[in-house]
Short mmCIF file of C-alpha atoms in Angstrom, two decimals:
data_model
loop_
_atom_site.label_atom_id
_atom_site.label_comp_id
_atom_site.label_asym_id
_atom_site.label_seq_id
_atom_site.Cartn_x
_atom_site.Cartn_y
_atom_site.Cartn_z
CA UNK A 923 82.16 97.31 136.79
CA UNK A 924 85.23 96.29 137.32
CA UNK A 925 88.74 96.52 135.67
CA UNK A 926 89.17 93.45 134.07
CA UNK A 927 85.51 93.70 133.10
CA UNK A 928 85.76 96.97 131.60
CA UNK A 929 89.43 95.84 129.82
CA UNK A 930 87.40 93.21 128.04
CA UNK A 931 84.74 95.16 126.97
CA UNK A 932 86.54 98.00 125.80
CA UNK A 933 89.56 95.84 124.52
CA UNK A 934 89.26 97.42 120.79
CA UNK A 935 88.56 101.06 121.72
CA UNK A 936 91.92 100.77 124.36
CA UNK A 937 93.79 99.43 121.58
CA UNK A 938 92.97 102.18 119.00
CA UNK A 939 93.68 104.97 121.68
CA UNK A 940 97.32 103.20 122.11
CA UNK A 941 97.81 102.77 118.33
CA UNK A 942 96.91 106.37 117.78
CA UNK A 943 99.10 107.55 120.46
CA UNK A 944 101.75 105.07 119.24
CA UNK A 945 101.46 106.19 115.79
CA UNK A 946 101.54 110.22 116.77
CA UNK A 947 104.70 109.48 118.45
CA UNK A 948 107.04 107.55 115.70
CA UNK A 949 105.69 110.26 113.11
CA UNK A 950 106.39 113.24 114.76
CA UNK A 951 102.92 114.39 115.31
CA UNK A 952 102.47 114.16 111.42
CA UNK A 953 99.71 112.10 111.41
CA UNK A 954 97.71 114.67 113.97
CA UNK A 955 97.90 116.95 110.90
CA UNK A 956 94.51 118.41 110.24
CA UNK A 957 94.98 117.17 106.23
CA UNK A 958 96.16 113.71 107.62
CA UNK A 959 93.59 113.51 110.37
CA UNK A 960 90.74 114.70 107.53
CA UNK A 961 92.20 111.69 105.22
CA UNK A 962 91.58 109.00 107.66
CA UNK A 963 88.16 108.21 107.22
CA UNK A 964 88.09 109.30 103.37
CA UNK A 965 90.79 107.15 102.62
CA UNK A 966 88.86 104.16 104.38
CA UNK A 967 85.62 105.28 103.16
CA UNK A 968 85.17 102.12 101.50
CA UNK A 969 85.90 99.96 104.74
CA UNK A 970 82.98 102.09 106.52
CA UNK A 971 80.41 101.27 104.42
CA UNK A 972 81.25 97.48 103.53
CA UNK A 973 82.29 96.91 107.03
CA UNK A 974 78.45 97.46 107.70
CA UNK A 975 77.41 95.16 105.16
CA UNK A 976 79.82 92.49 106.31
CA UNK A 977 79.08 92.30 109.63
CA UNK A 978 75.75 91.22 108.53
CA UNK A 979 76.96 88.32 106.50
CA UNK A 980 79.28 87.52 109.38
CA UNK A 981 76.56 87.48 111.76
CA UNK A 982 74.53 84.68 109.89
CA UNK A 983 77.58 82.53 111.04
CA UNK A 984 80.65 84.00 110.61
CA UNK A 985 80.20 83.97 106.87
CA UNK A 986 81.85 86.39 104.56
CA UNK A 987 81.86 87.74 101.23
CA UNK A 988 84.52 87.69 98.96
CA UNK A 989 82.76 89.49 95.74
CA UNK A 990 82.82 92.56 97.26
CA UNK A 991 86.35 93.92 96.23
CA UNK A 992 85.01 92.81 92.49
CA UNK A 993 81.87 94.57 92.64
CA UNK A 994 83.18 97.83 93.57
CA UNK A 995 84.84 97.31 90.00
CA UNK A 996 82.25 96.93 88.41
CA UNK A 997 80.36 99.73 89.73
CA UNK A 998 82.48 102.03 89.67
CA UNK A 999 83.19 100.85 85.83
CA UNK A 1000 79.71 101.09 85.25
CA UNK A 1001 80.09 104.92 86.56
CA UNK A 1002 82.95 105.58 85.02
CA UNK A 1003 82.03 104.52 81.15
CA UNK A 1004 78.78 106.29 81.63
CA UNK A 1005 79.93 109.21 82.37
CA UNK A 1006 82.51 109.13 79.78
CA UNK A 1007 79.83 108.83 77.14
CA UNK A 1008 78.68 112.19 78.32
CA UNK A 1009 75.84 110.18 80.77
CA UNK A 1010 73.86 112.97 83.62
CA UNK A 1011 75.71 111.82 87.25
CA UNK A 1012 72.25 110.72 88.09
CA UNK A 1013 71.75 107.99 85.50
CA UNK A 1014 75.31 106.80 86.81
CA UNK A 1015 74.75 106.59 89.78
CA UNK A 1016 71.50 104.45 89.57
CA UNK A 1017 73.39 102.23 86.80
CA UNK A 1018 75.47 101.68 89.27
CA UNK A 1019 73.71 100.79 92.50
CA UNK A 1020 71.18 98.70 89.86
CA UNK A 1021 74.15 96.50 88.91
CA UNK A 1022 75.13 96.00 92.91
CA UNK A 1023 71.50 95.25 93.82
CA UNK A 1024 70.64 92.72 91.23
CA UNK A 1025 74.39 91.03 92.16
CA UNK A 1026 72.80 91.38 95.66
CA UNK A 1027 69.72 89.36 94.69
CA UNK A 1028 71.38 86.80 93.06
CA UNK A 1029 74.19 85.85 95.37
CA UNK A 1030 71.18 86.26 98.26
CA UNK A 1031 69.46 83.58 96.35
CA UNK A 1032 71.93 80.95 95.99
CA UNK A 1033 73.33 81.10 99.19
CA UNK A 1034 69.99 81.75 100.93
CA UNK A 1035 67.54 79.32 98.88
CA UNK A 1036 69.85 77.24 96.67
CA UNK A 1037 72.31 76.30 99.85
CA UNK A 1038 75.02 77.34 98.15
CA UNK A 1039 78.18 77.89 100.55
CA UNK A 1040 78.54 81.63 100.52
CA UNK A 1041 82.31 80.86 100.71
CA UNK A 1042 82.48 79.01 96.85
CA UNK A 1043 79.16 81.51 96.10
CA UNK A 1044 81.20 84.82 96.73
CA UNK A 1045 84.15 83.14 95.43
CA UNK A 1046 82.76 82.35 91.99
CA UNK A 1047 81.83 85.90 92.21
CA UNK A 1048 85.09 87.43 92.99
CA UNK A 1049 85.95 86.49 89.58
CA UNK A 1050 83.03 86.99 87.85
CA UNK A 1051 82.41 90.52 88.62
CA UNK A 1052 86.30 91.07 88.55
CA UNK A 1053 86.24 89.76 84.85
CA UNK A 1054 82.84 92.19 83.95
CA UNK A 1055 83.77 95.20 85.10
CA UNK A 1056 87.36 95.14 82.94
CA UNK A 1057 85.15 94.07 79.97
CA UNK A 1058 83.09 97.26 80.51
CA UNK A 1059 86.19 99.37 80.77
CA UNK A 1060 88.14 97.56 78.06
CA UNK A 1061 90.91 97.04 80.31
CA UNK A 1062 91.86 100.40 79.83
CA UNK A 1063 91.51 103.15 82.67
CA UNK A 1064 88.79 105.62 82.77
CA UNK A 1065 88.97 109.00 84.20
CA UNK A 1066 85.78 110.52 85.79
CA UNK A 1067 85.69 114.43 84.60
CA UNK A 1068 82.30 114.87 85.52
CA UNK A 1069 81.88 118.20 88.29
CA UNK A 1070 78.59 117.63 89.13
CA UNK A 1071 79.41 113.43 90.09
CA UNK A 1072 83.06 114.43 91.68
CA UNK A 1073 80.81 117.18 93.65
CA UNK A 1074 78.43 114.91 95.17
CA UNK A 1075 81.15 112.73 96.49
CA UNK A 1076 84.23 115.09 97.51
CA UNK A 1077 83.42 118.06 97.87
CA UNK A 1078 83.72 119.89 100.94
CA UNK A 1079 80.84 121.88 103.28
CA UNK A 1080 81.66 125.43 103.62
CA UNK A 1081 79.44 128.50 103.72
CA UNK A 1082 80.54 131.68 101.25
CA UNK A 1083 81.88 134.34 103.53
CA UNK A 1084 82.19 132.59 106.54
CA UNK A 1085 84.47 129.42 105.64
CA UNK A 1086 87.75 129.79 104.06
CA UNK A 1087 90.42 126.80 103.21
CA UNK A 1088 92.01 125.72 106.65
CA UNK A 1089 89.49 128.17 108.56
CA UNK A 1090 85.96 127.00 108.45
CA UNK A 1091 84.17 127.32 111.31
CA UNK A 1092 81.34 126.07 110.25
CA UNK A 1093 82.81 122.67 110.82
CA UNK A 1094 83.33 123.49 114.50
CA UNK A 1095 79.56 124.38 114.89
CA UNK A 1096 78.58 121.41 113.19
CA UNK A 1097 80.74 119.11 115.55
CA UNK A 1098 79.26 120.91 118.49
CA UNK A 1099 75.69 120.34 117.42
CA UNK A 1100 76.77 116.36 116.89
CA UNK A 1101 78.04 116.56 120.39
CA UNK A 1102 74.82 118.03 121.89
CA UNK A 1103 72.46 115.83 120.21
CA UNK A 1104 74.29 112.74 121.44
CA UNK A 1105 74.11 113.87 124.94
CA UNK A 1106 70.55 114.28 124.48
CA UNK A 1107 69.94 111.20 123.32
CA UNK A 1108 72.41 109.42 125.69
CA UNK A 1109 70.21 110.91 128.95
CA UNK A 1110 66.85 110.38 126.78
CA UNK A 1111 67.60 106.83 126.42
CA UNK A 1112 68.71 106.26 130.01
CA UNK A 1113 65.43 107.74 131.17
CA UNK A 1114 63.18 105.52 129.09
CA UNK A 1115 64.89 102.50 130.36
CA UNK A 1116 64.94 103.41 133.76
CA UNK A 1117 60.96 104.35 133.64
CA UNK A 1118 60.79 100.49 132.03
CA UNK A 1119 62.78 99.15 134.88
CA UNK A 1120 65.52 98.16 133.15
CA UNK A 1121 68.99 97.92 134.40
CA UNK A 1122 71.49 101.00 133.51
CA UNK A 1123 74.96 101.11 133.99
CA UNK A 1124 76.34 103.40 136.49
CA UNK A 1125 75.63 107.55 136.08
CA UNK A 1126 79.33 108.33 136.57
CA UNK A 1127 80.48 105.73 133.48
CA UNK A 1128 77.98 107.24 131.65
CA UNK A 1129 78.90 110.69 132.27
CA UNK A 1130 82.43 109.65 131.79
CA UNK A 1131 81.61 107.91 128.29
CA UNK A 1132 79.80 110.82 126.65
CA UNK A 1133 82.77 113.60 128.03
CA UNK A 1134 84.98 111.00 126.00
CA UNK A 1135 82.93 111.09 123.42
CA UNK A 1136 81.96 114.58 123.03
CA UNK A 1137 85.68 115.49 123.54
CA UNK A 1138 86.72 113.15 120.47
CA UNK A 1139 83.92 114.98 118.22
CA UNK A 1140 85.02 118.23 118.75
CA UNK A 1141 88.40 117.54 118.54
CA UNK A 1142 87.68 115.92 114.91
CA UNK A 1143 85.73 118.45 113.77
CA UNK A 1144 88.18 121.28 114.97
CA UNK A 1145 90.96 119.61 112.77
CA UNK A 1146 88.09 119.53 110.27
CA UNK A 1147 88.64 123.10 110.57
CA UNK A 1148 91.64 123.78 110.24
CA UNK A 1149 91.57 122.20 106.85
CA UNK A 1150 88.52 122.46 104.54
CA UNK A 1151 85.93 121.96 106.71
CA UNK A 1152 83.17 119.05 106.67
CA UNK A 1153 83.99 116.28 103.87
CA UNK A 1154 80.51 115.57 101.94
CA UNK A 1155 81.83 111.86 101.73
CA UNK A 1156 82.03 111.90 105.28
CA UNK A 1157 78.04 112.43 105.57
CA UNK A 1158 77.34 109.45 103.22
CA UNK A 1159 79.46 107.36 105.34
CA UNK A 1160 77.10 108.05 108.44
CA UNK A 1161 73.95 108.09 107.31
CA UNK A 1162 75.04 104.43 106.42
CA UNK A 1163 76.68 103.74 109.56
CA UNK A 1164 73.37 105.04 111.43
CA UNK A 1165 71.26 103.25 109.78
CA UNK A 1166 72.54 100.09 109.93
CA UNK A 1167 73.51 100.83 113.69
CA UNK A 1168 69.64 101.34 114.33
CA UNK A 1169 68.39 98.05 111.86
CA UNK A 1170 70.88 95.93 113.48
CA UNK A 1171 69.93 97.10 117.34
CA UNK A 1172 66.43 98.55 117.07
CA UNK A 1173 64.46 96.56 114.68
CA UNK A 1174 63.17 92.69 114.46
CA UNK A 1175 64.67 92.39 111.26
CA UNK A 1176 68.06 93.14 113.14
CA UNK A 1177 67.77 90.88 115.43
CA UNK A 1178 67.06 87.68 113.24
CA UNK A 1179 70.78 88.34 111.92
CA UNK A 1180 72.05 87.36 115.45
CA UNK A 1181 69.16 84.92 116.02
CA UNK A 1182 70.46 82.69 112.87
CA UNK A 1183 74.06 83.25 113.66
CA UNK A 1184 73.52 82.05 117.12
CA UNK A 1185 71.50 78.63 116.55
CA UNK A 1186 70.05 78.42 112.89
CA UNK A 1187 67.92 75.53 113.85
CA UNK A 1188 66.42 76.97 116.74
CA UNK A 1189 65.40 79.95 115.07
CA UNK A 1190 63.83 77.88 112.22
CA UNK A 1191 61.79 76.53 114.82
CA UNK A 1192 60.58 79.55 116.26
CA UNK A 1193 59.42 80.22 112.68
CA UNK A 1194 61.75 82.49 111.72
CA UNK A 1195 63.10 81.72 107.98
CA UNK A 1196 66.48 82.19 108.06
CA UNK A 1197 66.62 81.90 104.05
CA UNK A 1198 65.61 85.42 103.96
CA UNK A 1199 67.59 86.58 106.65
CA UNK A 1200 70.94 85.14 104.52
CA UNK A 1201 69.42 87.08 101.27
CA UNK A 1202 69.05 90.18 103.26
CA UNK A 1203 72.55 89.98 103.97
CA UNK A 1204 73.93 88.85 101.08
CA UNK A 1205 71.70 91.50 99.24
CA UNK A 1206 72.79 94.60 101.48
CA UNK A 1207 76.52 93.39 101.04
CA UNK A 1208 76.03 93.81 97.60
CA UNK A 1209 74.55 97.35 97.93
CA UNK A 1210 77.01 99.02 99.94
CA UNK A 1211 79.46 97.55 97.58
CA UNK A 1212 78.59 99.48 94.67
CA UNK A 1213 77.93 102.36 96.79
CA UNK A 1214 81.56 101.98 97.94
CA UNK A 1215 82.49 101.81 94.08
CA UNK A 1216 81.12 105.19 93.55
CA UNK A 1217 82.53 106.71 96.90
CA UNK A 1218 85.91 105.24 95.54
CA UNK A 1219 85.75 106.21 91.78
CA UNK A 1220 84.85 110.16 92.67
CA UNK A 1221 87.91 109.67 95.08
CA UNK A 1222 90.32 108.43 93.03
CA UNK A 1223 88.97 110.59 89.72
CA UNK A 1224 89.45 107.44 87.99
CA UNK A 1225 88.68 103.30 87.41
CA UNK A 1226 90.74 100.86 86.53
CA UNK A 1227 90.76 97.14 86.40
CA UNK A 1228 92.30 96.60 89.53
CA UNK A 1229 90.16 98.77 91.86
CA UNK A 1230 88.61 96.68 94.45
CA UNK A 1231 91.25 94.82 94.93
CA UNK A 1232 91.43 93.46 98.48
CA UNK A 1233 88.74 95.50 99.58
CA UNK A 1234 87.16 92.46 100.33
CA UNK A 1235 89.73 91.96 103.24
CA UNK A 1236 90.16 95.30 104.77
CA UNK A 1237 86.39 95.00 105.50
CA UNK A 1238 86.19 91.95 106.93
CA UNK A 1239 89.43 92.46 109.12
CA UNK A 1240 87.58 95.72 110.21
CA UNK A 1241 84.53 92.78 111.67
CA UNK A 1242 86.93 90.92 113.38
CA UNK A 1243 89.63 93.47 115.18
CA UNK A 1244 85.94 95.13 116.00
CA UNK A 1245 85.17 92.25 118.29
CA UNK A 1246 82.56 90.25 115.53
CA UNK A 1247 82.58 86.64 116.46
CA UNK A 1248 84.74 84.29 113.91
CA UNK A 1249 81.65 82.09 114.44
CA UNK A 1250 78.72 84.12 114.25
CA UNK A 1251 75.78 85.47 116.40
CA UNK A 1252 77.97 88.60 118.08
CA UNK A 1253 79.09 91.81 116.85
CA UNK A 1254 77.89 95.44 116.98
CA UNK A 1255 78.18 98.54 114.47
CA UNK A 1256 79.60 100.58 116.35
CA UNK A 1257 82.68 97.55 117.45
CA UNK A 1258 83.41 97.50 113.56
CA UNK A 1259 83.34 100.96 113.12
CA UNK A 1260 86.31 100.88 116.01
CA UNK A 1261 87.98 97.99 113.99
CA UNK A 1262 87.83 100.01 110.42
CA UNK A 1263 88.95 102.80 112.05
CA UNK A 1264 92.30 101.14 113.43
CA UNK A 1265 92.49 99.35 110.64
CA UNK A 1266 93.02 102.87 109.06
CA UNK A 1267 95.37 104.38 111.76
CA UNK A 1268 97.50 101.54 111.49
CA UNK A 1269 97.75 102.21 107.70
CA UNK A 1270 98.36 105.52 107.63
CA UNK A 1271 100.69 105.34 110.38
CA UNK A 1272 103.16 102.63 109.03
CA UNK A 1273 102.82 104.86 105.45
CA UNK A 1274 103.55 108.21 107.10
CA UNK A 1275 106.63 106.97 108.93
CA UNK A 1276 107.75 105.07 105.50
CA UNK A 1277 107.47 101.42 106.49
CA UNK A 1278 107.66 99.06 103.22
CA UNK A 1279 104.57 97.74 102.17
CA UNK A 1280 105.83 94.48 102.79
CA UNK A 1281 106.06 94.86 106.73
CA UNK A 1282 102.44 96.61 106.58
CA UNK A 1283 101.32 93.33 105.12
CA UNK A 1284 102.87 91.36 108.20
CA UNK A 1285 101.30 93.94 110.98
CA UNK A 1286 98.22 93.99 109.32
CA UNK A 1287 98.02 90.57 109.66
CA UNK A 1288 99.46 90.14 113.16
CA UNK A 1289 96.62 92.41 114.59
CA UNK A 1290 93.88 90.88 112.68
CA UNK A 1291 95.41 87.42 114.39
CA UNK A 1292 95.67 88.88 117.61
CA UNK A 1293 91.94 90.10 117.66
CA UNK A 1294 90.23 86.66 116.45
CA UNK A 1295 92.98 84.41 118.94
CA UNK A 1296 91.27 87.42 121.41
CA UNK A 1297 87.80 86.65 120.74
CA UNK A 1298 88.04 83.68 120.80
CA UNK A 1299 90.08 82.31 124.07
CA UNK A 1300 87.98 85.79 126.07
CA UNK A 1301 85.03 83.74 125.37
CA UNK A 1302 86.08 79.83 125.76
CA UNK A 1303 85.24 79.20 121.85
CA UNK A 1304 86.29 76.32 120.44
CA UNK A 1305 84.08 75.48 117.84
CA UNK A 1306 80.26 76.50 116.83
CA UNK A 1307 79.33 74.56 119.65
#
């Protein structure tokens, strides 16, 4: 491979190991903190999941989805009041994703069967869901006292007698096992395709790709350590990252989301319906939403009117930084999961160092610039055609 091939292709990833560096550096090594370092991905929780969800829509076409800021609202509302009223954390919770799902269905619908331009579609129900979920909390704030729902979502792994605050090895041992398993699977796969015939890219970059790897997990999860061990909220977010990973790259189903994104007519013609492909989207959007609303409301301990609020961004900035085409057809979990993640470096960064929130604003938006002028120009786009 060579280097200007390997620059492109890992343009994102080179990027977020220069932020992170640059960030260490102007804060003094306070953002290598084990507490800071175990905040990064709970504070952008919420961009994990709906990242996922977005790069679907986003695939279809370079689509997006504004509602999703509003929905979180409203489920977390929804969570919120019920609980208040003394409802179990289970009946919440499925009050909750209920709400998401049948928003789901019916923004899938329109913009899937009615033709409805998701843009005006999602718009309409930016407000809509916005205006709901302050009905259902009165435009007050509710405060989520509930152990058993705050336990589900924020609690911490640690085994009696052998963890302790800022000493839990178990974390360690768990990053280790994560580390093994994906070198198993890394020389697994590469077998299986070279039995198939397929082509493989070099044994030394691979090597050199799971030390990196490997090295970054066990680095995590010794700061993990050194805190209070394996966030819960941290599982949820990978089970969903994994299994969108493997829908997106392993399945048919996953495939029809670049198919339509890449020429919508000539997958109609190959008798693919690509109405259900833009519900499926739409509907899954939808879902993680109010799963983010529930991630965010056991966070927080609380749900106010404003929650949500330019979610709806973060996540989609996530898509593009990640390499996701502005147009549709391109774009891979594990590139927006990159994105999200600098997203969140950058964040954290500019607010440990003390940078006003009005300069964040601009270098949010410079770098989320940058990456689509990137994509764009790397790949001679000037247009869907």
């Amino acid at each position: 491979m060579k280097v200007t091939e390997f620059i492109k292709k890992y343009t994102m990833t080179l990027a977020l190991v220069v932020v992170f560096i640059f960030f260490t550096v102007l804060t003094g090594g306070r953002l290598v903190l084990a507490q800071n370092i175990s905040n990064l991905l709970l504070q952008n929780a919420y961009v994990l999941v709906m990242a996922c969800g977005m790069l679907l829509c986003i695939l279809t076409g370079g689509n997006v989805d504004l509602s999703v800021g509003s929905t979180v609202c409203l489920s977390g509302a929804i969570a919120a009041q019920t609980l208040a009223k003394g409802g179990n954390p289970v009946v919440a919770i499925l009050a909750s994703i209920a709400v998401a799902a049948i928003i789901g269905v019916w923004q899938g619908y329109l913009v899937g069967y009615v033709h409805i331009p998701p843009f005006i579609c999602t718009l309409a129900g930016m407000f809509l869901w916005r205006g709901l979920g302050r009905v259902v909390l009165d435009s007050k704030t509710v405060s989520i006292q509930n152990k058993g729902f705050l336990s589900l979502f924020t609690s911490y792994i640690q085994i009696p007698g052998v963890d302790a605050n800022k000493h839990c090895v178990s974390a360690l041992v768990i990053g280790i096992a994560v580390a093994v398993i994906i070198a198993v699977l890394m020389f697994s796969s590469r077998a299986r395709q070279v039995k198939r015939g397929y082509d493989v890219e070099a044994f030394p970059i691979m090597i050199a790709k799971l030390v990196v790897i490997d090295a970054l997990i066990i680095w995590y999860s010794s700061k993990l350590m050194g805190y209070k061990g394996v966030p819960v909220m941290l599982l949820w977010i990978l089970v969903v990252v994994l299994i969108v990973a493997f829908v997106t790259s392993s399945t048919v189903v996953g495939r029809y989301f670049y198919a339509v994104g890449g020429n919508e007519k000539a997958t109609k013609l190959s008798g693919i319906d690509p109405r259900k492909v833009y519900f499926r989207a739409y509907f899954i959007m939808s879902f993680l939403a109010g799963f983010s609303g529930l991630l965010m409301a056991a966070r927080i301990g609380s749900v106010d009117g404003a929650m949500g609020q330019s979610y709806e961004m973060d996540a989609i900035a996530s898509c593009f930084i990640g390499g996701a085409s502005a147009y549709g057809g391109s774009g891979t979990v594990p590139g927006v999961m990159i994105g999200a993640i600098l997203l969140g470096v950058i964040n954290q960064g500019m607010s440990i160092y003390g940078l006003p929130d009005q300069w964040q604003y601009v270098v949010k938006g410079a770098v989320l610039l940058a990456a689509v002028i990137f994509d764009v120009v790397s790949n001679h786009k000037t247009g869907k055609s």
